[in-house]
Tab-separated table of C-alpha atoms and ligand atoms in Angstrom:
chain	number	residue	atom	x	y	z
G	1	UNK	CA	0.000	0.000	0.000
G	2	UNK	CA	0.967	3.298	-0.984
G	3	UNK	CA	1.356	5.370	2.755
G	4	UNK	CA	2.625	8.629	1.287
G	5	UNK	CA	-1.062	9.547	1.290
G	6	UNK	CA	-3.717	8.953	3.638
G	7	UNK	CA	-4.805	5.053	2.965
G	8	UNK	CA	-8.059	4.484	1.399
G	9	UNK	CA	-9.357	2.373	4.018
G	10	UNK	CA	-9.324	5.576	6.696
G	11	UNK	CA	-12.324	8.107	6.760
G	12	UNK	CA	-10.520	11.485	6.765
G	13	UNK	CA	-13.772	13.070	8.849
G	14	UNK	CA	-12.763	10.617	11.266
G	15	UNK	CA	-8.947	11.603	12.323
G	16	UNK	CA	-7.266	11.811	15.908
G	17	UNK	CA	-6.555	16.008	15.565
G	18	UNK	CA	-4.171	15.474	17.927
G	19	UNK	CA	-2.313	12.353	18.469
G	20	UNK	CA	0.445	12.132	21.869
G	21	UNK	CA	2.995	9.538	21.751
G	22	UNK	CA	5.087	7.946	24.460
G	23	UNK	CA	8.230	6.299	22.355
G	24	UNK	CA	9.355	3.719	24.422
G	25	UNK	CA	11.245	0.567	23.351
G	26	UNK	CA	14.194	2.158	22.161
G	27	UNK	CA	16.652	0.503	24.263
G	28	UNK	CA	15.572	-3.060	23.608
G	29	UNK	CA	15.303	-2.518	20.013
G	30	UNK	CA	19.056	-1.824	20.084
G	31	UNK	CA	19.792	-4.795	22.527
G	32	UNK	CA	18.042	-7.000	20.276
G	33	UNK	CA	20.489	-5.927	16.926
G	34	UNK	CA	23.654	-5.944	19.488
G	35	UNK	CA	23.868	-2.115	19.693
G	36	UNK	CA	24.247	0.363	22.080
G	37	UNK	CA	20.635	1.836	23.725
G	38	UNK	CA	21.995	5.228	22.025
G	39	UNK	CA	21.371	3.547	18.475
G	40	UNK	CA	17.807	3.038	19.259
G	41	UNK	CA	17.598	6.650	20.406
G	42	UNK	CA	19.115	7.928	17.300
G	43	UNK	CA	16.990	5.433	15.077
G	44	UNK	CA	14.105	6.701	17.619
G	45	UNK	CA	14.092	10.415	16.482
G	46	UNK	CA	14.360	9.224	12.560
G	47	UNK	CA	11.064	7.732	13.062
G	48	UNK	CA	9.592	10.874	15.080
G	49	UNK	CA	10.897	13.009	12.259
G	50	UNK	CA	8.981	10.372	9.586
G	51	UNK	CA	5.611	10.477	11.816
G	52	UNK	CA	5.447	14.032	12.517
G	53	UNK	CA	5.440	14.045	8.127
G	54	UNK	CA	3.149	11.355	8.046
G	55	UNK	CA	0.600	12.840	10.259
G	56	UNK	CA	1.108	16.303	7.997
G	57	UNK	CA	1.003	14.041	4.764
G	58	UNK	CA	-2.449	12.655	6.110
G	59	UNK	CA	-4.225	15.787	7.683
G	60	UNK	CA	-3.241	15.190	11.274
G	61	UNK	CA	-3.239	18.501	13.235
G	62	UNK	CA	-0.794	17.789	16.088
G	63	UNK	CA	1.119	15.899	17.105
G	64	UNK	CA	2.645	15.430	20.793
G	65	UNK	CA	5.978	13.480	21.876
G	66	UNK	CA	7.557	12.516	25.470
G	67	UNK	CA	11.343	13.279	24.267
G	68	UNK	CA	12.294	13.128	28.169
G	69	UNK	CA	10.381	12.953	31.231
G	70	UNK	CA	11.734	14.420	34.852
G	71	UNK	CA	12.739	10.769	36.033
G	72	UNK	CA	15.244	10.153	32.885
G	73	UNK	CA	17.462	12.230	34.490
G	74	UNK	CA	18.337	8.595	36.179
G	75	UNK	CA	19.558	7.311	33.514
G	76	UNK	CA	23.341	6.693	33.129
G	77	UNK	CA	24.972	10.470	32.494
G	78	UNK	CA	26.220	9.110	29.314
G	79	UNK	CA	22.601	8.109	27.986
G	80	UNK	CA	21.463	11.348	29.301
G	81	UNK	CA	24.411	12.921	27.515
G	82	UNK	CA	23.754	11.265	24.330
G	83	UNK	CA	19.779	12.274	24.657
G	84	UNK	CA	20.933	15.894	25.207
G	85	UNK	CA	22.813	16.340	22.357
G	86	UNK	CA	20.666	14.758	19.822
G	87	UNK	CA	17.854	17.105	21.006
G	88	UNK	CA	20.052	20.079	20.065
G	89	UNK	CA	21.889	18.130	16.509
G	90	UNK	CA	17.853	17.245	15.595
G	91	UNK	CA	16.915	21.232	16.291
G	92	UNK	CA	19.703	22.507	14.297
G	93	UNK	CA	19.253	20.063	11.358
G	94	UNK	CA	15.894	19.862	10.495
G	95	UNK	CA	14.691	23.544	12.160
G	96	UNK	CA	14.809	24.656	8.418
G	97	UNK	CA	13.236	22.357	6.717
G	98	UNK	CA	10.142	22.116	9.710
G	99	UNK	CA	10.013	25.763	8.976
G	100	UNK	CA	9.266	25.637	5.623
G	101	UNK	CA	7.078	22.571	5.559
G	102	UNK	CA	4.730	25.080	7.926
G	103	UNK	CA	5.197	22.950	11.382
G	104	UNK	CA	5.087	24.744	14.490
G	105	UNK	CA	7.242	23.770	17.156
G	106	UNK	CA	6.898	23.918	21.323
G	107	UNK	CA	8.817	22.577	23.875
G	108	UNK	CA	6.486	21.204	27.333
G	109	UNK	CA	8.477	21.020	30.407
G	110	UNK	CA	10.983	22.203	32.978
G	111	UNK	CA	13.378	23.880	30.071
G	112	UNK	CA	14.683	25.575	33.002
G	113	UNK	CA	16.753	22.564	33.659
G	114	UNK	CA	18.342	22.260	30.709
G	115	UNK	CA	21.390	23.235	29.070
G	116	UNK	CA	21.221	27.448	28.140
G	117	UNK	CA	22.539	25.735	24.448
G	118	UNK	CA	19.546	23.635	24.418
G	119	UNK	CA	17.587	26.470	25.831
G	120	UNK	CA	18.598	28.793	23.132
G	121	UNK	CA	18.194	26.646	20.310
G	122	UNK	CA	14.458	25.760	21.487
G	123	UNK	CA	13.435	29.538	22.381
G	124	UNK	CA	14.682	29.966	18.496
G	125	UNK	CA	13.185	26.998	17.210
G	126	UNK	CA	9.589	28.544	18.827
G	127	UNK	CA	9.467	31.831	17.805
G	128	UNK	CA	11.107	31.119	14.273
G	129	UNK	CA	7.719	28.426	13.789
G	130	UNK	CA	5.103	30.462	15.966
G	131	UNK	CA	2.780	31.428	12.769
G	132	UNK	CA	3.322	28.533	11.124
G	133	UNK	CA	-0.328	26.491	10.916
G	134	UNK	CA	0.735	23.102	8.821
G	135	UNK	CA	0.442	20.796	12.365
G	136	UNK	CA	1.553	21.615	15.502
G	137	UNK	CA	4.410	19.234	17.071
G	138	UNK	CA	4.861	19.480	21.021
G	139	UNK	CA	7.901	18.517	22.568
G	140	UNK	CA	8.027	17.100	25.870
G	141	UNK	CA	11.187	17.194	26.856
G	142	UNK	CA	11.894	17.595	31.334
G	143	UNK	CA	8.332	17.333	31.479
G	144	UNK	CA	6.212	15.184	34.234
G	145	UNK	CA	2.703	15.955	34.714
G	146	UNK	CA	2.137	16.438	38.542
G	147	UNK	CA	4.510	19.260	38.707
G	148	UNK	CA	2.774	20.591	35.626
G	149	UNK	CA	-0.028	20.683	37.451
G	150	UNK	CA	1.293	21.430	40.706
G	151	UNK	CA	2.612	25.010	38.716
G	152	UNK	CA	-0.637	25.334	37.151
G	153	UNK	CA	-2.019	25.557	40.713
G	154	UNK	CA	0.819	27.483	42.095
G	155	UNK	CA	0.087	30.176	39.048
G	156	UNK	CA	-3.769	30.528	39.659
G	157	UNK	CA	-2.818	30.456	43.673
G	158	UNK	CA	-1.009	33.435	43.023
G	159	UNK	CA	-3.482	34.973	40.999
G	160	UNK	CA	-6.041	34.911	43.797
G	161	UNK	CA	-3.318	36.069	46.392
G	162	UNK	CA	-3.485	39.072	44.356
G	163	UNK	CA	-6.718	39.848	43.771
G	164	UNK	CA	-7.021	38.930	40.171
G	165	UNK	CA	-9.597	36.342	40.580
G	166	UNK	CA	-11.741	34.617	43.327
G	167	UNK	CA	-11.279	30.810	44.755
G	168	UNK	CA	-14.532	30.415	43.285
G	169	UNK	CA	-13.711	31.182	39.888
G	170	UNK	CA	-11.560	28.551	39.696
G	171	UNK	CA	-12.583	26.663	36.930
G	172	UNK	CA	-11.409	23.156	34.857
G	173	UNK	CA	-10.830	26.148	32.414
G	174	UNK	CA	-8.673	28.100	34.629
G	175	UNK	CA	-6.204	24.923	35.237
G	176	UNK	CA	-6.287	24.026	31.815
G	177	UNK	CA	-5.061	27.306	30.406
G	178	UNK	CA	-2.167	27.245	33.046
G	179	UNK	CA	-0.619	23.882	31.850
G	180	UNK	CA	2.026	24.003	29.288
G	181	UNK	CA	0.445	22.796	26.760
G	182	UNK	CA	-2.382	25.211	27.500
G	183	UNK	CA	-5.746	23.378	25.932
G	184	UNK	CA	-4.467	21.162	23.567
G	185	UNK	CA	-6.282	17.556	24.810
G	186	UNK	CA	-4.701	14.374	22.590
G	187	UNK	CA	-7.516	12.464	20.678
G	188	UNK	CA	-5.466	9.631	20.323
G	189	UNK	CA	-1.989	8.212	23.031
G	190	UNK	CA	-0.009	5.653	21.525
G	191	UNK	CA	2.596	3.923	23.394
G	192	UNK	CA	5.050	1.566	22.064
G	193	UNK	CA	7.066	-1.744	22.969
G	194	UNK	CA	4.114	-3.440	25.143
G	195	UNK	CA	3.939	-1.441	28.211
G	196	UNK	CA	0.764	0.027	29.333
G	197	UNK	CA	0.985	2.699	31.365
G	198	UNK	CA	0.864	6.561	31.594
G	199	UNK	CA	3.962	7.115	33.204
G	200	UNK	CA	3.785	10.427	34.609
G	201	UNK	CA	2.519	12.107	30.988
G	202	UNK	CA	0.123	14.651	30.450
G	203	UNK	CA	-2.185	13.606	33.062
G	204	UNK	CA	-4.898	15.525	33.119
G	205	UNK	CA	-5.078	16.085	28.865
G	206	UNK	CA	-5.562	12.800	28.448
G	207	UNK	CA	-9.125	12.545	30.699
G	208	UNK	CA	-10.540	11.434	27.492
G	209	UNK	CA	-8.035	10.231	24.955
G	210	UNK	CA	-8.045	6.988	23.670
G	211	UNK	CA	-5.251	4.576	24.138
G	212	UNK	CA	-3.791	2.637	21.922
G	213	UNK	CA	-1.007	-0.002	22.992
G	214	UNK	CA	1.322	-2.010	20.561
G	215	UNK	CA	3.571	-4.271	21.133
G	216	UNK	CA	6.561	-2.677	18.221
G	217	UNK	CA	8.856	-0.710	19.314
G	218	UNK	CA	9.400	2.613	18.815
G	219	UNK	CA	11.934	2.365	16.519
G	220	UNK	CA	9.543	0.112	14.477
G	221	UNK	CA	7.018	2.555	14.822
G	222	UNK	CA	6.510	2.916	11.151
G	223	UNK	CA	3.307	4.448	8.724
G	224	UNK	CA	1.944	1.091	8.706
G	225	UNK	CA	2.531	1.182	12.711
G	226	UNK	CA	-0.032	4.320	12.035
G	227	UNK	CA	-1.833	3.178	9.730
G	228	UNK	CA	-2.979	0.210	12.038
G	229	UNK	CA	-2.981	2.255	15.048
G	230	UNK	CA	-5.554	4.719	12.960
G	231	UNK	CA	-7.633	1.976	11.942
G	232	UNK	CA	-8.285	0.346	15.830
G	233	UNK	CA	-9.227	4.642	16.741
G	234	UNK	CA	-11.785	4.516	13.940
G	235	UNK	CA	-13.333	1.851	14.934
G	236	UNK	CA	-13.496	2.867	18.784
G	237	UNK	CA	-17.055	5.150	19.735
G	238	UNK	CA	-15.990	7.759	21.808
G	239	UNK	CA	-18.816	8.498	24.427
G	240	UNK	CA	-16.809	11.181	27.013
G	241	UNK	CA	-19.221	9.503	29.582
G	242	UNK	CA	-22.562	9.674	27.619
G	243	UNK	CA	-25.141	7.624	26.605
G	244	UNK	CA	-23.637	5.671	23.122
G	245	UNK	CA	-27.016	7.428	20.729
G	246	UNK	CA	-25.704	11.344	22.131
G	247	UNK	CA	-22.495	10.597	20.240
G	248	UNK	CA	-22.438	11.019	16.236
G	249	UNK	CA	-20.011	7.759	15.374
G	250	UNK	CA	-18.310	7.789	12.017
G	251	UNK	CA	-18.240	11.430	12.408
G	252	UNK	CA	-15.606	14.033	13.103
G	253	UNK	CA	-15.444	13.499	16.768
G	254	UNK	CA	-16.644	16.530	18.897
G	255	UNK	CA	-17.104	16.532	23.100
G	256	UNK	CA	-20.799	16.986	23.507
G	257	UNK	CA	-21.647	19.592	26.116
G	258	UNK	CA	-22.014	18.210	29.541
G	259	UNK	CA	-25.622	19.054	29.592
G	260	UNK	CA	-27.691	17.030	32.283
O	1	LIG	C1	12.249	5.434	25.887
O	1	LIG	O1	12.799	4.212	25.435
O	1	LIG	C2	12.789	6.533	25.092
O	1	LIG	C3	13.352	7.688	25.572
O	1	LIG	C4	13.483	7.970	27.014
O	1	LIG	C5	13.911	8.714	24.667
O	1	LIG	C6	12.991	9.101	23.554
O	1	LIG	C7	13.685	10.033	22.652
O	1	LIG	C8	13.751	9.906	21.313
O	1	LIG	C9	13.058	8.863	20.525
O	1	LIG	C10	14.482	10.949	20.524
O	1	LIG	C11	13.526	12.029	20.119
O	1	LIG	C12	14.214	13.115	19.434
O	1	LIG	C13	13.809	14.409	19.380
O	1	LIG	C14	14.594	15.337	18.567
O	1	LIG	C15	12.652	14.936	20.120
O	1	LIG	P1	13.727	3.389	26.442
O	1	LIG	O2	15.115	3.876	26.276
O	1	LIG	O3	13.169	3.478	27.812
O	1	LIG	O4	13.595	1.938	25.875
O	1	LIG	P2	13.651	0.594	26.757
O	1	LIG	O5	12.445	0.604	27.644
O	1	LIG	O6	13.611	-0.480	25.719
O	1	LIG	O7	14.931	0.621	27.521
């Protein structure tokens, strides 16, 4: 089959907008050829690179990825190392090109913690892409969800220490816009090499995302990987709590308004 378009058998009204992806596997896929872990890393952000086109290529809107989450910093200092500088070599490569293919780039997470090199090149890499409107691709890189929620409270705590806005105005709304990724709720989480769990990522976006778990890993994580993973989401009926005859299926998928 031809995947350079979107496959026949997929009903474009009926695409994830937004599809998150946790890319795990990377450092069994290299044990099992003999290599280093940092192989499956590098061959790990070739296959982000070939999504992120795919899901332009098909009509995909954004796209979300957990690069590196608060507890990687665990990980052997050379790993870490290795992770580091890739993030940087990737920016620098491809900024260009992701620039003139119209995708807008963010980075999610602590950035404070990271290297002022790493820092740079991502404050350029978001302004440079800010007006772009092809698809949207989110970074997560330092990024775990509690303390991106426990901000998102700080921020709106402080707001009300102020005087800006009551206790009781405190809204789902109000926490939402304070998160880093600021309103952008996943349709669709995949996670690769057979685990299935959320591992600390975007908590409270995902309240009504559909999961998809495979057993490939991510380095395997081809179009066909897509195409398949597409396939299982179209054929899921997404309720957000309701009765199944309140929800259009087969249709672009909308949240209903919470009405009683
Ligand atoms: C998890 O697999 C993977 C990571 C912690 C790193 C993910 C990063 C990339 C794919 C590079 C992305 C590049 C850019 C530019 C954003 P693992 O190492 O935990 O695999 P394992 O469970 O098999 O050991």
């Amino acid at each position: 089959m031809n995947l350079s378009s979107l496959p026949d058998d997929l009903a474009p009204q009926c695409l994830p907008q937004h599809i998150a992806v946790i890319m795990d596997g990377n450092g069994r896929w290299a044990n099992h050829r003999g290599l280093p872990r940092i192989a499956g890393h590098r061959q790990g952000a070739k296959v982000l690179k070939d999504l992120l086109r795919c899901c332009k290529d098909w009509g995909i809107g954004a796209l979300t990825a957990y690069a590196f989450s608060t507890e990687n910093w665990q990980r052997p200092a050379a790993e870490v190392d290795f992770l580091m500088v890739l993030f940087e070599k990737m920016l620098r490569k491809e900024l260009k090109k992701m620039h003139a293919e119209g995708v807008r780039i963010r980075f999610v997470g602590d950035l404070s913690g990271l290297s002022p090199a790493l820092q740079q090149e991502m404050s350029r890499a978001m302004t440079e892409t800010a007006h772009n409107q092809t698809i949207d691709f989110n970074v997560a890189i330092n990024y775990g969800s509690r303390s991106e929620i426990v901000q998102a409270c700080q921020q709106v705590a402080q707001k009300v220490s102020r005087g800006e806005m009551t206790a009781d105005a405190i809204s789902e709304e109000t926490i939402t816009q304070h998160l880093y990724t600021a309103g952008c709720d996943p349709d669709l989480l995949i996670r690769t090499s057979g685990e299935q769990r959320l591992s600390n990522f975007l908590l409270w976006q995902l309240a009504y995302t559909e999961m998809y778990f495979t057993d490939a890993f991510w380095p395997d994580f081809d179009r066909s990987e897509l195409h398949r993973a597409l396939l299982t989401y179209q054929g899921r009926d997404r309720r957000f709590g309701q009765a199944t005859d309140r929800v259009a299926v087969g249709h672009r998928i909308v949240k209903p308004a919470l009405t009683a």
